mmCIF file of C-alpha atoms in Angstrom:
data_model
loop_
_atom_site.group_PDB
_atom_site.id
_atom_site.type_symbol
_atom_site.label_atom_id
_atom_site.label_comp_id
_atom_site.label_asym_id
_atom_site.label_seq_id
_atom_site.Cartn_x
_atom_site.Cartn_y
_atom_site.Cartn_z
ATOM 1 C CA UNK A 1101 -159.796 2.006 153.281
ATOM 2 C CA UNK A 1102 -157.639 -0.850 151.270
ATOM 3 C CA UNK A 1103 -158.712 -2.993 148.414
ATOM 4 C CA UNK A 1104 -158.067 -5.991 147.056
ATOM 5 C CA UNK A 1105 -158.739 -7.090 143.068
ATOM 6 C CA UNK A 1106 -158.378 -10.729 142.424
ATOM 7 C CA UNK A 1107 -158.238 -11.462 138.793
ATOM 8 C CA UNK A 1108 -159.181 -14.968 138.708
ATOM 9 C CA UNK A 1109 -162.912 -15.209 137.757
ATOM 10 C CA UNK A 1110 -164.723 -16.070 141.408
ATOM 11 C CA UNK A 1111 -167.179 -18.861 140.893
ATOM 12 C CA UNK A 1112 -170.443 -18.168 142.712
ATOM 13 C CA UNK A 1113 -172.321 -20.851 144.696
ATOM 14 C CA UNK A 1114 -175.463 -20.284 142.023
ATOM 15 C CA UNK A 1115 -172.502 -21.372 139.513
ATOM 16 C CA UNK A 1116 -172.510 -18.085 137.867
ATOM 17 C CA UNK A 1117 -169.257 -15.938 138.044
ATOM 18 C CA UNK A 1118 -167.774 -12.257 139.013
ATOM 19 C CA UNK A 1119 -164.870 -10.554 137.333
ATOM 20 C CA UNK A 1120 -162.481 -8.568 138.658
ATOM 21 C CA UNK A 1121 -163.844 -9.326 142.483
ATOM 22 C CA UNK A 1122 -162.790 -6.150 144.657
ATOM 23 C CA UNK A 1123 -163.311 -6.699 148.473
ATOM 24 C CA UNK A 1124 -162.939 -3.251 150.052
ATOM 25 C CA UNK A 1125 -161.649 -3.545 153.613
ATOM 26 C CA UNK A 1126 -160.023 -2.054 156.770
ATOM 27 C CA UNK A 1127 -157.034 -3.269 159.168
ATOM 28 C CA UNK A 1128 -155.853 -1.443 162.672
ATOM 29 C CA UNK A 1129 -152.985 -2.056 164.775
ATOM 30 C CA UNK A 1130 -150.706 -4.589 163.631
ATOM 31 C CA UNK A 1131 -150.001 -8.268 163.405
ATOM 32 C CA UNK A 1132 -147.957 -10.226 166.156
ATOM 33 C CA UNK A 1133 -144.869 -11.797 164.807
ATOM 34 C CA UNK A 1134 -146.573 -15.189 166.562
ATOM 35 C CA UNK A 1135 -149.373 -14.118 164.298
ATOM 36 C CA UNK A 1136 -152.158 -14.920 167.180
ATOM 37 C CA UNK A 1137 -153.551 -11.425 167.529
ATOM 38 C CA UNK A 1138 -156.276 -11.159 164.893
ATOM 39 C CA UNK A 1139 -159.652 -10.150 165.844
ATOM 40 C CA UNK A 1140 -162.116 -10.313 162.510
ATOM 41 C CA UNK A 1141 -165.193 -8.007 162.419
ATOM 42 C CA UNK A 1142 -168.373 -8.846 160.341
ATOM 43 C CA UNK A 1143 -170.531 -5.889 159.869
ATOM 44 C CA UNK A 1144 -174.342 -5.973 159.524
ATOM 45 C CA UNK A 1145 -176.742 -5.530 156.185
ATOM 46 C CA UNK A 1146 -176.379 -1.875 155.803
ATOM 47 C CA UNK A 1147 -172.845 -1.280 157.879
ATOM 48 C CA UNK A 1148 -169.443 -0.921 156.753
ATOM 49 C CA UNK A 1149 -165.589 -1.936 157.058
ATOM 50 C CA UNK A 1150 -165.005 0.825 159.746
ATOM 51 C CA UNK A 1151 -166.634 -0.642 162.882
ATOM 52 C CA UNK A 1152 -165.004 2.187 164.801
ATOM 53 C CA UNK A 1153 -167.913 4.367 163.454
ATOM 54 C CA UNK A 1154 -170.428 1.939 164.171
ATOM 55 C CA UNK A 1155 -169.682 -0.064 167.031
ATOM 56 C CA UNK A 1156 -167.553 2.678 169.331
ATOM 57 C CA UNK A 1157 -167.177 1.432 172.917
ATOM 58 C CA UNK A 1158 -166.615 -1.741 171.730
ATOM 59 C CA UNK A 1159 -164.268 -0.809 169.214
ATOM 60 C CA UNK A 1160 -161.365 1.544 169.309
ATOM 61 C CA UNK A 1161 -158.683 3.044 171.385
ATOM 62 C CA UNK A 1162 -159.669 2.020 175.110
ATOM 63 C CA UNK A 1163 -161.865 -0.047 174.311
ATOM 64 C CA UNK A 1164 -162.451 -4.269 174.823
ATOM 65 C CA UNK A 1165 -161.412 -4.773 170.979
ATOM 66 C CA UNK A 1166 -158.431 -2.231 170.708
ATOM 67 C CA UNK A 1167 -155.545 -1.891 167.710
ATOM 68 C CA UNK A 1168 -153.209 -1.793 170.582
ATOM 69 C CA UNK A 1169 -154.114 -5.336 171.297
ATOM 70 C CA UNK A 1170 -155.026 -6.799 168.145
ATOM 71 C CA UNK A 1171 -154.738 -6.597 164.776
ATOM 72 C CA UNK A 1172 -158.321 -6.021 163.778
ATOM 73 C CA UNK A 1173 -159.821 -6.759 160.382
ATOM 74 C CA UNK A 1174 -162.980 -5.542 159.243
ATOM 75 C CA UNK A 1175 -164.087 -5.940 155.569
ATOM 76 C CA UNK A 1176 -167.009 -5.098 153.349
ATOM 77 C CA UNK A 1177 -169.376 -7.838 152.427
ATOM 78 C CA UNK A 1178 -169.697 -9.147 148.845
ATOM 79 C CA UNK A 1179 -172.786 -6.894 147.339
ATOM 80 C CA UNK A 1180 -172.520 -3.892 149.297
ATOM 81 C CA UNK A 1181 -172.017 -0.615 148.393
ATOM 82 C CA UNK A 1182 -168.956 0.618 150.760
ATOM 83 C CA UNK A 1183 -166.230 -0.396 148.122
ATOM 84 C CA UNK A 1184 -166.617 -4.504 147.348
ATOM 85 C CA UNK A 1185 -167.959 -5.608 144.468
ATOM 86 C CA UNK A 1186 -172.101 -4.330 144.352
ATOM 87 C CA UNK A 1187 -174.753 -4.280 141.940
ATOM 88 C CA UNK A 1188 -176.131 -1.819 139.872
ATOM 89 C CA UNK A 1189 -179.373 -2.928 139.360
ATOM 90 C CA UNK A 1190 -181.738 -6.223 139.710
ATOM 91 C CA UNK A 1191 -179.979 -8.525 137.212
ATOM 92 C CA UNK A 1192 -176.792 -8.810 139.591
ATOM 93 C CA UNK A 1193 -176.670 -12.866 140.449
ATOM 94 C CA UNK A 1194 -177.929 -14.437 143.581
ATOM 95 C CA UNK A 1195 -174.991 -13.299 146.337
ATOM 96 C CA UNK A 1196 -174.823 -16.004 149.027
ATOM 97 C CA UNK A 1197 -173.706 -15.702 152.693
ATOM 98 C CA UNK A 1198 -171.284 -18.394 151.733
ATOM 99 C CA UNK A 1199 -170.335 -16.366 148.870
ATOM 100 C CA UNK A 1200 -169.458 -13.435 150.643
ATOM 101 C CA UNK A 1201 -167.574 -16.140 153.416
ATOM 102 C CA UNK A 1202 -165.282 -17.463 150.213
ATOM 103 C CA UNK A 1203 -164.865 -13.803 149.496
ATOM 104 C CA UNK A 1204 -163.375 -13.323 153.255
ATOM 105 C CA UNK A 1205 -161.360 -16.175 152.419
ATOM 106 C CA UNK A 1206 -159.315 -14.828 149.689
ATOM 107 C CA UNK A 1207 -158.920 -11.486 151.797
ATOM 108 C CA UNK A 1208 -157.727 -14.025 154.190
ATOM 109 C CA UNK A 1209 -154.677 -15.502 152.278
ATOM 110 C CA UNK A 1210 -154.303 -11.882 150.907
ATOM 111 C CA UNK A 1211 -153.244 -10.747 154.498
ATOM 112 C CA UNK A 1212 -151.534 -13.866 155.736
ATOM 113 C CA UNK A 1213 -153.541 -14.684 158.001
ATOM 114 C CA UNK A 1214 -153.605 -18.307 159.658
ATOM 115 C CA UNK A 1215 -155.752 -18.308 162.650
ATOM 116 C CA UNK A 1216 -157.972 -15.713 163.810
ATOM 117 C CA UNK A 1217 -158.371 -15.547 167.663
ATOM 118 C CA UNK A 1218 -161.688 -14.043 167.758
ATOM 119 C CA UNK A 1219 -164.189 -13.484 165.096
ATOM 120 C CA UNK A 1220 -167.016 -11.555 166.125
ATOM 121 C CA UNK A 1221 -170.558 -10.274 164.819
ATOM 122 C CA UNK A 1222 -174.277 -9.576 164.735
ATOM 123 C CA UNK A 1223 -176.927 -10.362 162.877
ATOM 124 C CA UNK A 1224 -175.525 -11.100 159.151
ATOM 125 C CA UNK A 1225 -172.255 -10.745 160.139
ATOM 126 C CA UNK A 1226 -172.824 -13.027 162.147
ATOM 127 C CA UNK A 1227 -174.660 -15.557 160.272
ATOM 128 C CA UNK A 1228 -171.087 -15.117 158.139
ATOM 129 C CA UNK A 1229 -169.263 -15.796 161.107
ATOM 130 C CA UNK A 1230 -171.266 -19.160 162.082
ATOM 131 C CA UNK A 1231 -170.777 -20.109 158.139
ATOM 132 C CA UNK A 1232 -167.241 -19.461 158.102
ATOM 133 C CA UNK A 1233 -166.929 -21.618 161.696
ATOM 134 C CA UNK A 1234 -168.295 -24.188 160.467
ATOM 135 C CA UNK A 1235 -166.700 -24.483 157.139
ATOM 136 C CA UNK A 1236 -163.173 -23.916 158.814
ATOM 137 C CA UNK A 1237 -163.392 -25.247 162.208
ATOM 138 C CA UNK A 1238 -159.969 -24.856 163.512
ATOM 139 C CA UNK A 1239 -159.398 -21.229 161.673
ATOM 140 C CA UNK A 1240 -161.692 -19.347 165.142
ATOM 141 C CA UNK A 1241 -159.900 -19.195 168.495
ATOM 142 C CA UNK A 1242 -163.015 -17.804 169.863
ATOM 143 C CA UNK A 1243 -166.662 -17.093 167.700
ATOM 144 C CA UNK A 1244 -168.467 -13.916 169.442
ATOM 145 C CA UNK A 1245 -172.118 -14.818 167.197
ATOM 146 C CA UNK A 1246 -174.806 -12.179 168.561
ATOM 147 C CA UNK A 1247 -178.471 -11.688 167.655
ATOM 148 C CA UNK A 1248 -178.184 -14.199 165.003
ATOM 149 C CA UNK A 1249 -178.985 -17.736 163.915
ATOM 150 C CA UNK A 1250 -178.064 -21.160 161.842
ATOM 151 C CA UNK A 1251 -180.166 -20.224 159.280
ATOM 152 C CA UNK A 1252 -182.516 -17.316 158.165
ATOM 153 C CA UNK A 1253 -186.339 -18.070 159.514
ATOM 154 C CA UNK A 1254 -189.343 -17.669 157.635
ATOM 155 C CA UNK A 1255 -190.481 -14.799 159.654
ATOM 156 C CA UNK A 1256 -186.831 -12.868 158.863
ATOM 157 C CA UNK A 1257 -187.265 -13.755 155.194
ATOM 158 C CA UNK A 1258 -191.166 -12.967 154.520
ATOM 159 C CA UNK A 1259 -190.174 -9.462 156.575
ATOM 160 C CA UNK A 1260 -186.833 -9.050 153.940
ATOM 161 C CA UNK A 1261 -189.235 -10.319 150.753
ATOM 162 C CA UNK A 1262 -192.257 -7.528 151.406
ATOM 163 C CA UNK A 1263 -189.182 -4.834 151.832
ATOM 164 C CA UNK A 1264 -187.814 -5.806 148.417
ATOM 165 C CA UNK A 1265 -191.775 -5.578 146.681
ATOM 166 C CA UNK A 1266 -191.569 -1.815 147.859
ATOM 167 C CA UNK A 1267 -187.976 -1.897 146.025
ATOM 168 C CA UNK A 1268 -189.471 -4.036 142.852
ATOM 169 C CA UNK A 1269 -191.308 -0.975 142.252
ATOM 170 C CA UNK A 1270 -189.520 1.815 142.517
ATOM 171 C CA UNK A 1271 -186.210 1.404 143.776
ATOM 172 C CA UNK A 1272 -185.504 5.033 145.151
ATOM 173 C CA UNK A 1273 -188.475 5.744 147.209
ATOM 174 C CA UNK A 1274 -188.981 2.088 147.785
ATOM 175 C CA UNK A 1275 -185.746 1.883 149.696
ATOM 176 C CA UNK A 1276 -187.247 4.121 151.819
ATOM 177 C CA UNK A 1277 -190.165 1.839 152.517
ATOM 178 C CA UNK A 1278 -188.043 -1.149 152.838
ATOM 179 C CA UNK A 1279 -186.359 0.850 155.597
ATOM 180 C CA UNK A 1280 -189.413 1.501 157.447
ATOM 181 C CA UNK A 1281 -190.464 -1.947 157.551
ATOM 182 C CA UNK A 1282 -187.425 -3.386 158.817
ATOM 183 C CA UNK A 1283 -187.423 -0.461 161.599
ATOM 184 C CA UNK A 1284 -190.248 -2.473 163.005
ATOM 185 C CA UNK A 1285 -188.247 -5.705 163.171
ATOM 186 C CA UNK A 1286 -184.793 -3.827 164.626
ATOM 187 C CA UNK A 1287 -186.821 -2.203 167.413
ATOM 188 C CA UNK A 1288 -189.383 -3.531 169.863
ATOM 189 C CA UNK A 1289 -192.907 -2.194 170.822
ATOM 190 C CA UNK A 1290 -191.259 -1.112 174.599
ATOM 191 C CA UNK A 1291 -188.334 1.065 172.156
ATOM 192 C CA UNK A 1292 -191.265 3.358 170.227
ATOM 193 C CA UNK A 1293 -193.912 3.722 173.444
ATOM 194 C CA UNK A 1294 -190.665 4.823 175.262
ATOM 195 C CA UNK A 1295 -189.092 7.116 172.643
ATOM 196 C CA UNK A 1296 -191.548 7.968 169.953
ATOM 197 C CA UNK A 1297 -194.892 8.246 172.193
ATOM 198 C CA UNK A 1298 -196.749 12.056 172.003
ATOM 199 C CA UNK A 1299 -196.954 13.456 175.551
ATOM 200 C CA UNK A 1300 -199.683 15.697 173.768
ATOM 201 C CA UNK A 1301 -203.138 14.973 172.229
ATOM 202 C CA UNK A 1302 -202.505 15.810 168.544
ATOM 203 C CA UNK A 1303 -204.795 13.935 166.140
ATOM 204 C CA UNK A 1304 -201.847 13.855 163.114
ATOM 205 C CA UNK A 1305 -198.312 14.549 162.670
ATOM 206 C CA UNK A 1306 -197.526 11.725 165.280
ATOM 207 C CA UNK A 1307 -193.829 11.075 166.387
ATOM 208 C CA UNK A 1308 -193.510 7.700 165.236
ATOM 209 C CA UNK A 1309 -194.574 8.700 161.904
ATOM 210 C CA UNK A 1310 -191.854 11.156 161.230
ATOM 211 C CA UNK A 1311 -189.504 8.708 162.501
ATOM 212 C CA UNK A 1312 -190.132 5.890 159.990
ATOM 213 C CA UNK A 1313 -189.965 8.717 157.099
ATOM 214 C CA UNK A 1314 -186.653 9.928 158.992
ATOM 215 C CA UNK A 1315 -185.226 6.388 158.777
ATOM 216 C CA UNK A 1316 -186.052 5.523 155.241
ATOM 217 C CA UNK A 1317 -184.760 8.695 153.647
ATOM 218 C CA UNK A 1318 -181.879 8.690 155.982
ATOM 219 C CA UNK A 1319 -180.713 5.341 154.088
ATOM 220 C CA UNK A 1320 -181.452 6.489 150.909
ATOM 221 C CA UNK A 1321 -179.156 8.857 151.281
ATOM 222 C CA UNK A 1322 -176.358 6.670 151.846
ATOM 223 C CA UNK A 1323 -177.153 3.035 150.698
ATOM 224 C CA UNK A 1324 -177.682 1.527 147.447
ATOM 225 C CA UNK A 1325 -181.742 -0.006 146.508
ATOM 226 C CA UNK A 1326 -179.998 -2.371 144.536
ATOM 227 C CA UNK A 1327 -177.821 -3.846 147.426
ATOM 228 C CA UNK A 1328 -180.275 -3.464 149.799
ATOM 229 C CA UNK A 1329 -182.146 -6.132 147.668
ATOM 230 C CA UNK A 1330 -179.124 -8.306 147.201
ATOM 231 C CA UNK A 1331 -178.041 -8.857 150.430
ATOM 232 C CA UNK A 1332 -181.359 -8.926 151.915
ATOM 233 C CA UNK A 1333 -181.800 -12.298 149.444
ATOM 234 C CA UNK A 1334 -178.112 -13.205 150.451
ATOM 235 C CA UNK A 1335 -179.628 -13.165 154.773
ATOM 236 C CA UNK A 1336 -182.182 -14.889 153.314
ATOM 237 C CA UNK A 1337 -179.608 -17.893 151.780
ATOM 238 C CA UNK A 1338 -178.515 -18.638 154.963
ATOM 239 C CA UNK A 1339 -178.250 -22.140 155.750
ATOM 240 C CA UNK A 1340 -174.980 -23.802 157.768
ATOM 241 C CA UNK A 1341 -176.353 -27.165 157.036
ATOM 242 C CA UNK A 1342 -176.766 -27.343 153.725
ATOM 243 C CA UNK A 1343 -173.938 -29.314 152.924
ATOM 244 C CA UNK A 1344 -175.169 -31.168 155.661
ATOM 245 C CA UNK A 1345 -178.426 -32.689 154.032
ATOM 246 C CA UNK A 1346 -180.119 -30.114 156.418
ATOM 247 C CA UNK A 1347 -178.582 -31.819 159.191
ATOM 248 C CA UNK A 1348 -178.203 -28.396 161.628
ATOM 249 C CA UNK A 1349 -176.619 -29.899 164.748
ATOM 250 C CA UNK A 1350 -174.324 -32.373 162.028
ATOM 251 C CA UNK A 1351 -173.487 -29.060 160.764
ATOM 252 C CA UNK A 1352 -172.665 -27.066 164.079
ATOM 253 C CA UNK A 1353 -171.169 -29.887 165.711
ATOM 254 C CA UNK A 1354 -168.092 -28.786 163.298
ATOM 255 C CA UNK A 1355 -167.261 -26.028 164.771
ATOM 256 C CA UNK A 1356 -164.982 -26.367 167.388
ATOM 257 C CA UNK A 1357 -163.965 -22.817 168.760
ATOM 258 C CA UNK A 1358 -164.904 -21.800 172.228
ATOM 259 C CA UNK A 1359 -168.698 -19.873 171.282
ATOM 260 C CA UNK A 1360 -169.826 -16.940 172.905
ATOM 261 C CA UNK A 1361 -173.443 -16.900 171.854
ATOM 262 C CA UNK A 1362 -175.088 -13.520 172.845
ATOM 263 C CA UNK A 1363 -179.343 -12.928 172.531
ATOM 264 C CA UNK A 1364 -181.379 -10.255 173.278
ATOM 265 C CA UNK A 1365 -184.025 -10.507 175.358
ATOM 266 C CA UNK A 1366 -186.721 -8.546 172.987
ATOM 267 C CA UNK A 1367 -185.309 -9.308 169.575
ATOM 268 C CA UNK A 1368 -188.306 -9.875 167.836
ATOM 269 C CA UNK A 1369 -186.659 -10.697 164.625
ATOM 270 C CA UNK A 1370 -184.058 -13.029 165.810
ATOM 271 C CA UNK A 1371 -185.331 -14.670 168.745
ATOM 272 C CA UNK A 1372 -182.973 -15.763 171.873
ATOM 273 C CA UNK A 1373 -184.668 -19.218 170.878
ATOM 274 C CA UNK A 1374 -182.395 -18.830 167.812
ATOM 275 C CA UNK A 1375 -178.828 -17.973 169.732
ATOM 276 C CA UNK A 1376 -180.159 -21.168 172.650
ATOM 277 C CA UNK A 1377 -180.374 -23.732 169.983
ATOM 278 C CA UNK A 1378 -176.929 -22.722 169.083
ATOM 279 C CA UNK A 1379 -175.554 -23.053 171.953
ATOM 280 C CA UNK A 1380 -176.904 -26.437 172.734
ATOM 281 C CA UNK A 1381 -175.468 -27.557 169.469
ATOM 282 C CA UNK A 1382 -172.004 -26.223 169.695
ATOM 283 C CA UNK A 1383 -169.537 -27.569 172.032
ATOM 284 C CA UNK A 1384 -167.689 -25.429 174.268
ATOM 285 C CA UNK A 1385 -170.292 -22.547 174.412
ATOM 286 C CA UNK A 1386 -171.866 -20.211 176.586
ATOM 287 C CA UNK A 1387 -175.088 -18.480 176.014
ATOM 288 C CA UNK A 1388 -175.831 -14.850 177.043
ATOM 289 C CA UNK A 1389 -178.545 -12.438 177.104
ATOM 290 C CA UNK A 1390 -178.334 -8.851 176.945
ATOM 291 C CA UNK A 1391 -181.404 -7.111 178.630
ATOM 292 C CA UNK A 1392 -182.430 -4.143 176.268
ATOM 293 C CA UNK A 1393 -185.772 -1.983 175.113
ATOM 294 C CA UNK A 1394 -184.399 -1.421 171.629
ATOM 295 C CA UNK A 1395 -184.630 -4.762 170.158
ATOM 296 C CA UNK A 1396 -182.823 -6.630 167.473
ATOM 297 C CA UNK A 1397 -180.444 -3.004 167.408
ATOM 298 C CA UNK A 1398 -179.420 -3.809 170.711
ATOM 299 C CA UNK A 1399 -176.464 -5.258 169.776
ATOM 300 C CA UNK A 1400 -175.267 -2.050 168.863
ATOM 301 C CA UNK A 1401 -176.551 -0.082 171.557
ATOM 302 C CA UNK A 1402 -175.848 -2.068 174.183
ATOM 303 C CA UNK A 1403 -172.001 -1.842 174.469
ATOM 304 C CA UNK A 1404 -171.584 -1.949 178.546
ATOM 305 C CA UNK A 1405 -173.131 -5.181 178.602
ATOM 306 C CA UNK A 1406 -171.402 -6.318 175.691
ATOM 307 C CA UNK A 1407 -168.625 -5.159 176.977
ATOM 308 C CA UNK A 1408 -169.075 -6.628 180.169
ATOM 309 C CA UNK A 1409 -169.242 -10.328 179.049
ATOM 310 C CA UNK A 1410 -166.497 -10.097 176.255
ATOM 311 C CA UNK A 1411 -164.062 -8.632 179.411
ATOM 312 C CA UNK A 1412 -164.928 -12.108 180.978
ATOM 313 C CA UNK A 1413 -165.050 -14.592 178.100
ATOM 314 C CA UNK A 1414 -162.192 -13.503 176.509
#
């Protein structure tokens, strides 16, 4: 894991400002001397800068995305807690997703870096991804956006506001909580009758319950409360249009990379409705839909599909 420390003050979108911004990140393989082999990775809320650990068969030697191929950049969002500037408690300011995209940026010019041939990512990565599209439209070669959207819906924020109550009151155990609840939007009704359902008749001590205590603590033992409510408020920022006067297909019409657009057919908490209306509204793109019983966590799960259509789009 590298880091990079940028000295000049970085000016938030809220207007407030960061000191001594460190944006921990993670190269493999190396750079073409044309430049033109860069493939840049967004992780998700609670992931991290090595997507080798959590995206293998996708990732990694022999794989579709593989160092021998490309030089592959992966770095840790603004407000995590994997090496990039985080909080330390609630006072931290409002974090943006297009904070965390002029974050990338700097990384960007750190490394050299003119054009990226494919950027790629689910769910907040990537919501980064479409930001950073449309706010540089020549930069992508190809966008890879999966389970993911133009901006955060009610539903996803009203599920990301009652997980940060349980935090508001005790940040600890309440991570655990928070981690619980958003089981139920990363999964799918079919994923717990098929993997958590009691073959027996017991009255207590059901399967599904010790999995959503399994989850939570399982988090708490790596993640921070205190990110987990800042970047659940940053997903919850998410807008491409508003520079746009709320203008979404004005605002998507920038983009102008080829668009791989990739659903899930029972993502309950980002919708294939969500990844259509992108496509519609982007030129040059292609929707997909991956067919999967584990929901919104499909896209991590479901690597032979992914696979699959990244062999033929790319």
């Amino acid at each position: 894991m590298e880091k990079l420390t940028v000295s000049e003050t970085f000016l938030l979108e809220s207007s407030e400002t960061l000191d001594q911004l460190q944006i921990s990140y993670q190269t493999y393989g190396e750079l073409n001397d044309e430049k033109s082999n860069v493939v840049w990775i967004f992780h998700a809320l609670t992931g991290n800068s090595d997507p080798f650990e959590w995206w293998p068969g996708v990732v990694g030697r022999g794989s579709i995305i593989d160092p021998s191929d490309f030089f592959i950049v992966c770095a840790n969002m603004l407000g995590s807690c994997y090496g990039s500037t985080e909080p330390t408690d609630f006072e931290f300011p409002l974090i943006t997703i297009r904070d965390q995209v002029n974050a990338f940026k700097l990384l960007k010019e750190y490394l050299k870096i003119n054009r990226i041939q494919v950027g790629i990512g689910g769910s907040m990565g990537g919501q980064q991804l479409l930001e950073w599209a449309v706010q540089e439209p020549l930069l992508f070669e190809t966008i890879v956006p999966i389970a993911t959207n133009a901006r955060h819906s009610p539903w996803g924020i009203a599920f990301n506001e009652t997980q940060r109550m349980a935090i508001e009151n005790n940040p600890e155990k309440g991570l655990e909580t928070a981690r619980a609840v958003a089981m139920l939007s990363y999964r799918h009704f079919t994923t717990y009758q098929q993997t958590q359902k009691d073959s027996d008749n017991r009255s207590d001590d059901f399967s599904a319950s010790s999995y959503q205590r399994y989850q939570g603590q399982k988090l708490s033992r790596r993640f921070s409360p205190f990110s987990y409510y800042t970047l659940s408020k940053a997903m919850d920022s998410h807008n491409v249009a508003r520079s746009y006067h709320d203008d979404m297909n004005r605002a998507l019409q920038q983009i102008k990379s080829k668009a791989v657009i990739i659903g899930i057919d029972s993502d309950i908490l980002f919708p294939t409705s969500e990844q259509r209306f992108l496509a519609e509204s982007i030129d040059n793109s292609n929707f997909f839909q991956l067919n999967s019983i584990y929901g919104h966590d499909g896209f991590l799960i479901e690597v032979n599909q992914i696979n699959e259509i990244l062999k033929n789009e790319l």
